[in-house]
Structure formats: structure tokens, C-alpha cells
Coordinates of C-alpha atoms in Angstrom, one line a residue:
X261 CA -38.1 132.4 295.7
X262 CA -41.4 131.3 293.4
X263 CA -42.6 134.4 292.7
X264 CA -38.9 135.4 291.3
X265 CA -39.1 131.9 289.0
X266 CA -42.7 132.9 288.1
X267 CA -41.5 136.3 286.6
X268 CA -38.6 134.6 285.0
X269 CA -40.6 132.5 283.3
X270 CA -41.9 135.2 281.1
X271 CA -38.4 136.8 280.6
X272 CA -36.3 136.4 277.2
X273 CA -32.7 136.4 276.7
X274 CA -31.9 138.5 273.3
X275 CA -28.9 139.8 271.8
X276 CA -29.1 143.2 273.9
X277 CA -28.5 144.0 277.6
X278 CA -31.4 144.0 279.6
X279 CA -32.7 143.6 283.1
X280 CA -35.1 140.7 283.6
X281 CA -36.0 141.1 287.2
X282 CA -36.5 144.2 289.6
X283 CA -37.1 143.4 292.9
X284 CA -35.8 146.7 294.5
X285 CA -38.9 148.2 293.0
X286 CA -41.2 146.7 295.7
X287 CA -43.8 145.5 293.2
X288 CA -42.6 141.8 294.3
X289 CA -43.3 141.2 298.2
X290 CA -40.5 139.4 299.9
X291 CA -38.6 139.7 296.7
X292 CA -37.1 143.5 297.4
X293 CA -33.7 142.4 297.7
X294 CA -33.1 140.5 294.2
X295 CA -32.0 141.6 290.9
X296 CA -31.4 139.5 287.5
X297 CA -29.6 141.4 284.8
X298 CA -28.5 140.0 281.5
X299 CA -24.9 141.2 280.3
X300 CA -25.1 138.8 277.1
X301 CA -23.7 136.4 277.5
X302 CA -23.9 136.6 281.4
X303 CA -26.4 136.4 283.8
X304 CA -25.5 139.1 286.6
X305 CA -27.8 137.9 290.2
X306 CA -27.5 140.8 292.7
X307 CA -28.7 140.8 296.3
X308 CA -28.9 143.5 298.5
X309 CA -28.8 141.1 301.2
X310 CA -26.7 137.9 301.6
X311 CA -28.3 135.1 300.3
X312 CA -28.3 131.8 302.8
X313 CA -26.4 129.0 301.1
X314 CA -29.8 127.1 300.0
X315 CA -31.2 130.1 298.9
X316 CA -28.1 130.8 296.4
X317 CA -28.5 126.8 295.7
X318 CA -31.8 126.9 294.6
X319 CA -31.7 130.3 292.9
X320 CA -28.5 128.7 291.4
X321 CA -30.6 125.9 290.2
X322 CA -33.7 127.6 288.9
X323 CA -31.6 130.0 286.7
X324 CA -29.7 126.7 285.1
X325 CA -32.9 125.8 284.2
X326 CA -34.5 129.0 282.6
X327 CA -31.1 129.2 280.8
X328 CA -31.3 125.5 279.2
X329 CA -35.0 126.8 278.4
X330 CA -33.5 129.8 276.8
X331 CA -30.1 128.8 275.4
X332 CA -30.1 124.8 275.4
X333 CA -26.9 122.9 275.9
X334 CA -24.8 126.4 275.8
X335 CA -23.1 126.3 278.9
X336 CA -24.2 129.0 281.8
X337 CA -22.6 132.1 282.9
X338 CA -23.5 133.3 286.0
X339 CA -22.3 135.8 288.3
X340 CA -23.7 136.4 292.0
X341 CA -23.3 139.8 293.5
X342 CA -24.2 141.0 297.2
X343 CA -24.1 144.4 298.2
X344 CA -24.2 145.0 302.1
X345 CA -23.2 147.5 304.8
X346 CA -21.4 149.3 301.9
X347 CA -19.1 146.6 300.9
X348 CA -19.7 145.0 297.3
X349 CA -18.8 140.9 296.9
X350 CA -18.6 139.1 293.8
X351 CA -18.6 135.5 292.7
X352 CA -18.3 133.7 289.5
X353 CA -20.7 130.9 290.4
X354 CA -20.8 129.1 286.9
X355 CA -18.9 129.4 283.3
X356 CA -17.1 132.5 282.3
X357 CA -17.0 135.8 281.6
X358 CA -15.7 137.5 278.7
X359 CA -12.2 139.0 279.1
X360 CA -13.0 142.0 276.6
X361 CA -16.8 142.2 277.9
X362 CA -19.2 144.2 275.4
X363 CA -22.9 144.6 275.3
X364 CA -25.3 146.1 272.7
X365 CA -28.4 148.7 273.6
X366 CA -29.9 150.0 271.0
X367 CA -27.2 149.6 268.6
X368 CA -24.6 151.0 270.5
X369 CA -22.0 148.7 272.2
X370 CA -20.2 149.3 275.5
X371 CA -17.5 147.8 277.6
X372 CA -18.8 146.3 281.1
X373 CA -16.8 144.8 283.8
X374 CA -19.1 142.7 286.1
X375 CA -16.2 141.5 288.3
X376 CA -15.1 144.2 290.0
X377 CA -17.1 146.8 292.1
X378 CA -20.9 147.7 291.8
X379 CA -20.6 149.7 288.9
X380 CA -20.5 148.0 285.8
X381 CA -20.0 150.5 283.2
X382 CA -23.5 151.2 282.3
X383 CA -26.6 151.6 283.9
X384 CA -29.7 149.9 282.6
X385 CA -32.1 152.1 284.1
X386 CA -31.0 155.4 282.2
X387 CA -31.8 153.3 278.7
X388 CA -34.9 155.7 278.1
X389 CA -33.0 158.8 278.7
X390 CA -29.9 157.4 276.2
X391 CA -32.5 157.1 273.4
X392 CA -33.9 160.7 274.1
X393 CA -30.5 162.2 273.6
X394 CA -30.2 160.1 270.7
X395 CA -33.4 161.4 269.0
X396 CA -32.8 164.7 269.9
X397 CA -29.3 165.2 269.6
X398 CA -29.1 166.0 265.9
X399 CA -26.6 168.8 264.9
X400 CA -26.5 170.1 268.7
X401 CA -23.0 170.8 270.7
X402 CA -23.6 168.6 274.1
X403 CA -22.5 169.0 277.4
X404 CA -22.1 165.9 279.4
X405 CA -21.6 166.3 282.7
X406 CA -20.6 163.4 285.3
X407 CA -20.0 161.4 282.3
X408 CA -18.7 158.2 283.6
X409 CA -18.0 156.1 280.9
X410 CA -19.8 158.3 278.4
X411 CA -22.7 156.3 277.3
X412 CA -25.0 159.4 276.8
X413 CA -22.2 161.0 274.7
X414 CA -22.0 157.6 272.3
X415 CA -26.0 158.3 271.9
X416 CA -25.6 161.8 271.1
X417 CA -23.1 161.1 268.2
X418 CA -25.0 158.1 267.2
X419 CA -27.7 161.0 266.7
X420 CA -25.6 163.1 264.9
X421 CA -24.5 165.5 267.4
X422 CA -22.4 168.1 266.2
X423 CA -19.9 167.6 269.0
X424 CA -19.5 166.4 272.6
X425 CA -17.8 167.9 275.6
X426 CA -17.2 165.0 278.6
X427 CA -16.3 165.7 282.2
X428 CA -16.3 163.5 285.2
X429 CA -13.7 163.3 287.8
X430 CA -13.0 159.7 287.6
X431 CA -10.1 159.5 284.3
X432 CA -10.2 155.8 284.7
X433 CA -13.9 156.1 283.8
X434 CA -13.1 158.4 281.0
X435 CA -10.8 155.9 279.5
X436 CA -13.5 153.6 279.2
X437 CA -15.6 155.9 277.7
X438 CA -12.9 156.9 275.2
X439 CA -13.1 152.8 274.2
X440 CA -16.6 153.1 274.0
X441 CA -16.5 155.6 271.3
X442 CA -14.0 154.0 269.3
X443 CA -16.3 150.6 269.6
X444 CA -19.0 152.6 268.2
X445 CA -16.6 153.7 265.3
X446 CA -16.7 157.7 266.8
X447 CA -12.7 158.4 266.4
X448 CA -13.5 162.2 266.8
X449 CA -16.4 164.6 268.0
X450 CA -16.2 164.3 271.3
X451 CA -13.3 165.9 273.9
X452 CA -13.0 164.0 277.4
X453 CA -11.6 166.2 280.5
X454 CA -10.6 164.2 283.6
X455 CA -11.6 167.7 285.8
X456 CA -14.0 168.5 289.0
X457 CA -16.9 170.3 287.4
X458 CA -17.1 172.9 290.3
X459 CA -13.4 173.8 289.5
X460 CA -14.0 173.9 285.5
X461 CA -16.5 176.6 284.9
X462 CA -14.1 178.8 282.9
X463 CA -13.2 175.6 280.4
X464 CA -17.1 174.9 280.3
X465 CA -17.9 178.4 279.4
X466 CA -15.2 178.8 276.8
X467 CA -16.3 175.7 274.9
X468 CA -19.9 176.5 275.2
X469 CA -22.5 177.6 274.9
X470 CA -24.5 174.4 274.6
X471 CA -27.4 173.5 272.7
X472 CA -28.3 170.3 275.2
X473 CA -26.7 169.5 278.8
X474 CA -26.6 166.0 280.3
X475 CA -26.6 166.1 284.1
X476 CA -26.3 162.6 285.8
X477 CA -24.9 163.2 289.1
X478 CA -24.2 160.3 292.2
X479 CA -26.8 161.2 294.4
X480 CA -24.0 160.6 297.5
X481 CA -20.3 160.2 296.5
X482 CA -18.1 162.4 299.0
X483 CA -15.6 164.4 297.3
X484 CA -17.3 164.2 294.0
X485 CA -21.3 165.3 294.7
X486 CA -23.9 165.1 297.5
X487 CA -27.2 165.7 296.0
X488 CA -28.9 167.2 299.0
X489 CA -26.0 170.0 298.9
X490 CA -24.1 170.2 295.8
X491 CA -27.5 170.2 293.1
X492 CA -27.6 173.7 294.0
X493 CA -24.5 174.7 293.3
X494 CA -24.8 173.2 289.9
X495 CA -28.2 174.5 289.0
X496 CA -26.9 178.1 289.9
X497 CA -24.3 177.8 286.6
X498 CA -26.2 175.8 284.2
X499 CA -28.4 178.4 282.5
X500 CA -24.9 180.2 281.4
X501 CA -24.0 177.2 279.7
X502 CA -26.8 176.8 277.7
X503 CA -28.0 178.7 274.5
X504 CA -31.5 180.4 274.5
X505 CA -34.2 177.5 273.4
X506 CA -31.2 174.8 275.2
X507 CA -32.4 171.5 277.0
X508 CA -31.2 170.3 280.0
X509 CA -31.9 166.6 281.3
X510 CA -31.5 166.4 284.8
X511 CA -31.2 163.2 286.7
X512 CA -31.6 162.1 290.5
X513 CA -31.3 158.8 291.5
X514 CA -31.7 158.7 295.1
X515 CA -34.5 156.9 296.9
X516 CA -34.6 159.5 299.7
X517 CA -35.4 162.1 297.3
X518 CA -38.3 162.3 295.5
X519 CA -38.8 164.5 292.2
X520 CA -40.2 167.8 294.0
X521 CA -37.0 167.7 296.1
X522 CA -35.3 168.6 292.4
X523 CA -38.0 170.5 290.9
X524 CA -37.7 172.8 293.7
X525 CA -34.1 173.3 293.5
X526 CA -34.5 174.0 289.8
X527 CA -37.1 176.6 290.5
X528 CA -35.1 178.1 293.2
X529 CA -31.7 178.1 291.8
X530 CA -32.5 178.2 287.9
X531 CA -35.3 180.2 287.6
X532 CA -34.4 180.6 283.8
X533 CA -35.2 176.6 283.2
X534 CA -38.5 175.7 282.4
X535 CA -39.8 172.3 283.0
X536 CA -41.0 170.2 279.7
X537 CA -41.4 166.6 281.0
X538 CA -40.2 163.6 282.8
X539 CA -38.7 160.8 281.0
X540 CA -40.3 157.5 281.9
X541 CA -38.0 154.7 283.1
X542 CA -37.8 151.3 281.4
X543 CA -41.2 149.1 282.2
X544 CA -39.4 146.7 283.8
X545 CA -38.0 149.3 286.4
X546 CA -41.4 149.6 287.5
X547 CA -41.4 151.0 291.5
X548 CA -44.1 151.1 293.9
X549 CA -43.3 154.5 294.7
X550 CA -42.5 156.3 291.6
X551 CA -40.3 159.0 293.8
X552 CA -37.8 156.0 294.7
X553 CA -37.1 155.5 291.3
X554 CA -34.4 157.2 288.8
X555 CA -35.9 160.8 288.1
X556 CA -34.9 162.2 284.6
X557 CA -36.2 165.5 284.1
X558 CA -36.0 167.8 281.1
X559 CA -36.0 171.4 281.0
X560 CA -35.3 174.2 278.4
X561 CA -34.0 177.5 278.9
X562 CA -36.4 180.8 278.5

């Protein structure tokens, strides 16, 4: 694991949530299964295959040394999670996790939960997408599809959005989203609908049209969204929800589907949308194959 520790020695524990090591991008041979995230004040070590006892012990020892170099004699907080065969196993290796755990990103606060499941409340690779929304949302009516815990909505309101409509099938995720808004001082300006998007076009149309739409769906979640068959359904309806010159951020996080898949889908099912640019991922999420990494594409209705 020396390569892991060599790269880690270049990292710094700041006050902001951040990925410290991204093995999944394939840039570090032999370390493709490992990622390390910093959810202050907790380190989260994720492996996509079970680590042997001696490997985990070595990792823990090395992280303890890194912690001392960064935080002195403050007790280390470390969570280890491995994902295998669709199952997620999580263990608290050292220290503790705050009962009400909040982290900061670009001046925004978010509730996270590291000890349950693999989705922790905030997807770190979408940081630049949230920054783009923050910069572009001034005075706009925004629709946030597949809103999850509504981080895009918080970013939009930070950027001066006129209003945001959040919709997601998971009422639990939206409940955390409402808390995130209150955490950032937004007691108004956002609406929350725990509905199936594909059964809610009438409601969404009535509340529109929108100057900005964000679509960040799961790539393969049965009963919710499967990109290979559902992105076309989504794209057929999106343009009618947009104002002229309105913009949409289309996201796809499926390693097996490249950027051409999404661009061809738009070309076929939403020909009135014009490609503007691809939003780059944070530099730490470097991937040897950009097609396997998160795709965030900006389009404008013409």
C-alpha cells in the first residue's frame, strides 16, 4: 500500500469535505479498489473489495501516522466501508462519528451519515457541478430532478435563485434536503415533492417553465431510473419545461456508458437542446478513461 501512503502524504485535512485519494480512477495501479474521503472530523476509507486483516491493519496504522501529522494528538476518527456483491459493510475502526454530522463545502453546510449505506448524503465528485449552479442561478426559477438531499437546491439559493422545485421518489432523502436548507438559513424559496418524476409531468409543467433544470439521476436503480432506457423518456419531455434559452445540466455516473451515449440521446430525443460545455470533475477524481468518470454536460434550449 506504499503508493497509497505516498499520495496521502501530499494531502491536507482542511475544514472542508474532500476526497483525499481516488483509486477508482485507475491512476494508481494496484490501488483501484481504494478511496479515502475526509468528512470532518472523520476519515472514511472505502474499499471495493474486502481488505485482508493485515491490509486493514497496515492501512489503519498508516492513517494514524497521517492523522498525527495533520491533527497532532487529537483522537483519530476512522470509518471503514467495503462494498462487495451489492452489499455494503461499514465498521467504525477508531474514534467516533458525530451524532449530528454536518460538513462544509464552498460555504454551504450539509448533513451526512457515514455509518449507514453507501450514499452518505453528499456526492463529492459533483462539487464543480454545484459550483456552476451557484454561479449561474441568479434570479432564475430552477427545477432539481432526482434531487436526493437537495445539495443542488442549496447551491442555487446561495447563488440567488428566485425559487427551486425539488423532486425525488425518496421522501427520506427529501427530508434531509429540507434540513439542509434550514441548516443554510433557507426557510423559504424551495419546494419539495416526493413523487415519481415520470408520473408528475403535469405538476412540473404547472410550476414551470424553468430557466435552469438539473437532472442527476441514478444510473441503474430499479424502480426509479435505468439510464439505458429512461434517459430517453426524460429527454423527450425536458425541453417543454425550459424557457427559451433556458439551460439544463445533464449528469450521468455510469462507467459503462460514455459521454457519446448521453450526447446521442440528447441529439435523438431533445434536438432543440444545444451542447454548450462539459463541466470538469474535481481534479482529485482524475480517471485514466474520462468516459468512465462522472459526466456533467451543459445544454441550452435554442
